[in-house]
Short mmCIF file of C-alpha atoms in Angstrom, two decimals:
data_model
loop_
_atom_site.label_atom_id
_atom_site.label_comp_id
_atom_site.label_asym_id
_atom_site.label_seq_id
_atom_site.Cartn_x
_atom_site.Cartn_y
_atom_site.Cartn_z
CA MET A 506 -3.12 3.68 -3.54
CA THR A 507 -1.96 0.40 -2.70
CA THR A 508 1.43 -0.68 -0.97
CA VAL A 509 2.74 -3.79 -2.98
CA PHE A 510 5.21 -6.38 -1.54
CA ASP A 511 6.86 -9.02 -3.38
CA ALA A 512 6.74 -12.71 -2.16
CA ALA A 513 7.63 -15.98 -3.65
CA ASP A 514 4.43 -17.44 -1.52
CA ILE A 515 1.75 -14.67 -1.89
CA ASP A 516 -0.97 -16.78 -0.21
CA ALA A 517 1.24 -16.85 3.16
CA GLU A 518 2.23 -13.22 2.36
CA SER A 519 -1.34 -11.82 1.68
CA ARG A 520 -2.77 -14.07 4.52
CA PHE A 521 -0.42 -12.52 7.00
CA TRP A 522 -1.16 -8.64 6.10
CA ALA A 523 -4.86 -9.71 5.96
CA GLY A 524 -4.37 -10.79 9.63
CA VAL A 525 -2.33 -7.94 10.69
CA LEU A 526 -4.70 -5.48 9.12
CA GLY A 527 -7.85 -6.90 9.86
CA GLY A 528 -8.79 -7.61 6.25
CA SER A 529 -9.54 -10.49 3.81
CA VAL A 530 -7.57 -11.78 0.61
CA GLU A 531 -8.88 -11.16 -2.85
CA ALA A 532 -7.36 -13.60 -5.27
CA THR A 533 -7.36 -11.42 -8.44
CA ASP A 534 -5.19 -13.64 -10.64
CA ASP A 535 -2.41 -15.97 -10.27
CA ASP A 536 0.18 -13.78 -9.71
CA TRP A 537 -1.74 -11.02 -7.38
CA ARG A 538 -3.44 -11.05 -4.15
CA ALA A 539 -5.27 -7.71 -2.87
CA VAL A 540 -5.94 -7.40 0.92
CA ARG A 541 -9.22 -5.84 1.53
CA VAL A 542 -9.86 -3.83 4.68
CA ASP A 543 -13.23 -1.92 4.72
CA GLY A 544 -13.65 -1.49 1.34
CA ALA A 545 -9.88 -0.28 0.69
CA ASN A 546 -6.91 -2.09 -0.53
CA PRO A 547 -4.20 -0.92 1.35
CA VAL A 548 -1.71 -3.81 0.68
CA SER A 549 -1.24 -5.90 -2.08
CA VAL A 550 0.96 -8.94 -2.88
CA GLN A 551 2.73 -9.76 -6.03
CA LEU A 552 4.15 -13.10 -7.31
CA ALA A 553 8.29 -12.88 -7.38
CA PRO A 554 9.38 -16.52 -7.75
CA ASP A 555 12.88 -15.38 -7.19
CA HIS A 556 12.14 -13.01 -4.03
CA VAL A 557 15.24 -12.79 -1.74
CA PRO A 558 13.86 -11.43 1.94
CA PRO A 559 15.71 -8.56 3.24
CA GLN A 560 17.83 -9.07 6.02
CA TRP A 561 17.28 -6.51 8.56
CA PRO A 562 19.32 -4.37 9.60
CA HIS A 563 22.20 -5.57 7.38
CA GLY A 564 22.35 -7.99 4.41
CA ASN A 565 20.03 -7.93 1.65
CA PRO A 566 18.58 -4.37 1.54
CA GLN A 567 14.99 -3.73 1.96
CA GLN A 568 12.95 -1.49 -0.35
CA ALA A 569 10.46 -0.22 1.97
CA HIS A 570 8.53 -1.08 5.03
CA LEU A 571 5.60 0.07 7.09
CA ASP A 572 5.31 2.06 10.14
CA LEU A 573 1.95 0.76 11.97
CA TRP A 574 0.92 3.04 14.97
CA VAL A 575 -0.92 1.27 17.42
CA GLU A 576 -2.43 2.09 20.82
CA ASP A 577 -1.68 -0.95 22.57
CA VAL A 578 1.64 -2.26 21.62
CA ALA A 579 1.22 -5.56 23.92
CA ALA A 580 -1.95 -6.39 21.95
CA ALA A 581 -0.50 -5.66 18.62
CA HIS A 582 2.58 -7.63 19.36
CA GLU A 583 0.29 -10.73 19.98
CA GLN A 584 -1.92 -10.13 16.93
CA VAL A 585 1.14 -9.94 14.53
CA MET A 586 2.98 -12.84 16.06
CA SER A 587 -0.21 -15.09 15.74
CA VAL A 588 -0.40 -14.47 12.09
CA GLY A 589 3.14 -15.34 11.31
CA ALA A 590 5.45 -12.32 12.37
CA ALA A 591 8.93 -12.49 13.36
CA LEU A 592 10.39 -10.24 16.19
CA LEU A 593 13.60 -8.58 14.81
CA GLN A 594 14.11 -5.81 17.44
CA GLU A 595 12.38 -5.20 20.85
CA ALA A 596 11.76 -1.38 21.80
CA GLN A 597 15.08 0.45 22.44
CA HIS A 598 13.85 3.90 23.88
CA PRO A 599 12.35 3.20 27.41
CA GLU A 600 13.15 6.69 28.47
CA GLU A 601 11.35 8.22 25.42
CA ASP A 602 7.48 8.65 24.97
CA GLU A 603 7.54 7.32 21.61
CA ASP A 604 9.08 4.23 20.37
CA PHE A 605 8.97 1.10 18.09
CA GLN A 606 9.32 -2.69 17.88
CA VAL A 607 10.59 -4.19 14.30
CA TYR A 608 9.20 -7.48 12.85
CA ALA A 609 9.24 -9.15 9.64
CA SER A 610 6.56 -10.66 7.51
CA PRO A 611 6.76 -14.37 6.25
CA ALA A 612 8.43 -13.10 3.40
CA GLY A 613 10.92 -11.12 5.36
CA HIS A 614 9.65 -7.68 4.61
CA PRO A 615 10.46 -5.49 7.87
CA PHE A 616 7.56 -3.51 9.47
CA CYS A 617 7.63 -1.62 12.51
CA LEU A 618 4.80 -1.39 15.38
CA CYS A 619 5.07 2.35 16.72
CA PHE A 620 3.43 3.60 19.74
CA SER A 621 3.61 6.11 22.56
CA ARG A 622 3.87 5.15 26.31
CA THR A 623 1.77 8.40 27.34
CA ALA A 624 -1.15 7.84 24.87
CA PRO A 625 -4.65 7.62 26.53
#
């Protein structure tokens, strides 16, 4: 199973997800890129020349998003920002154990870094 993201620039979007997930990009044809992580293909990117990025939280609707659970949100934040993410919303629930921050990929696809404040 793979999650497929549409993008007008499939090279930028696939490099982004490879950077986030610690993988590499395999160009299978002109319209498709597979992101490989430890032999698996968790994410792919499909060419959509007319792709309109979702606008979070209002505007063009998102079709799906990923929740990525991380142990060190500060390190994960630095990693995703270094490969081209945009921070859309900082953590909003400082009194709760579990929280999340919302980001967008280069093609505008929202995703969350989810974390626990009490994780070992």
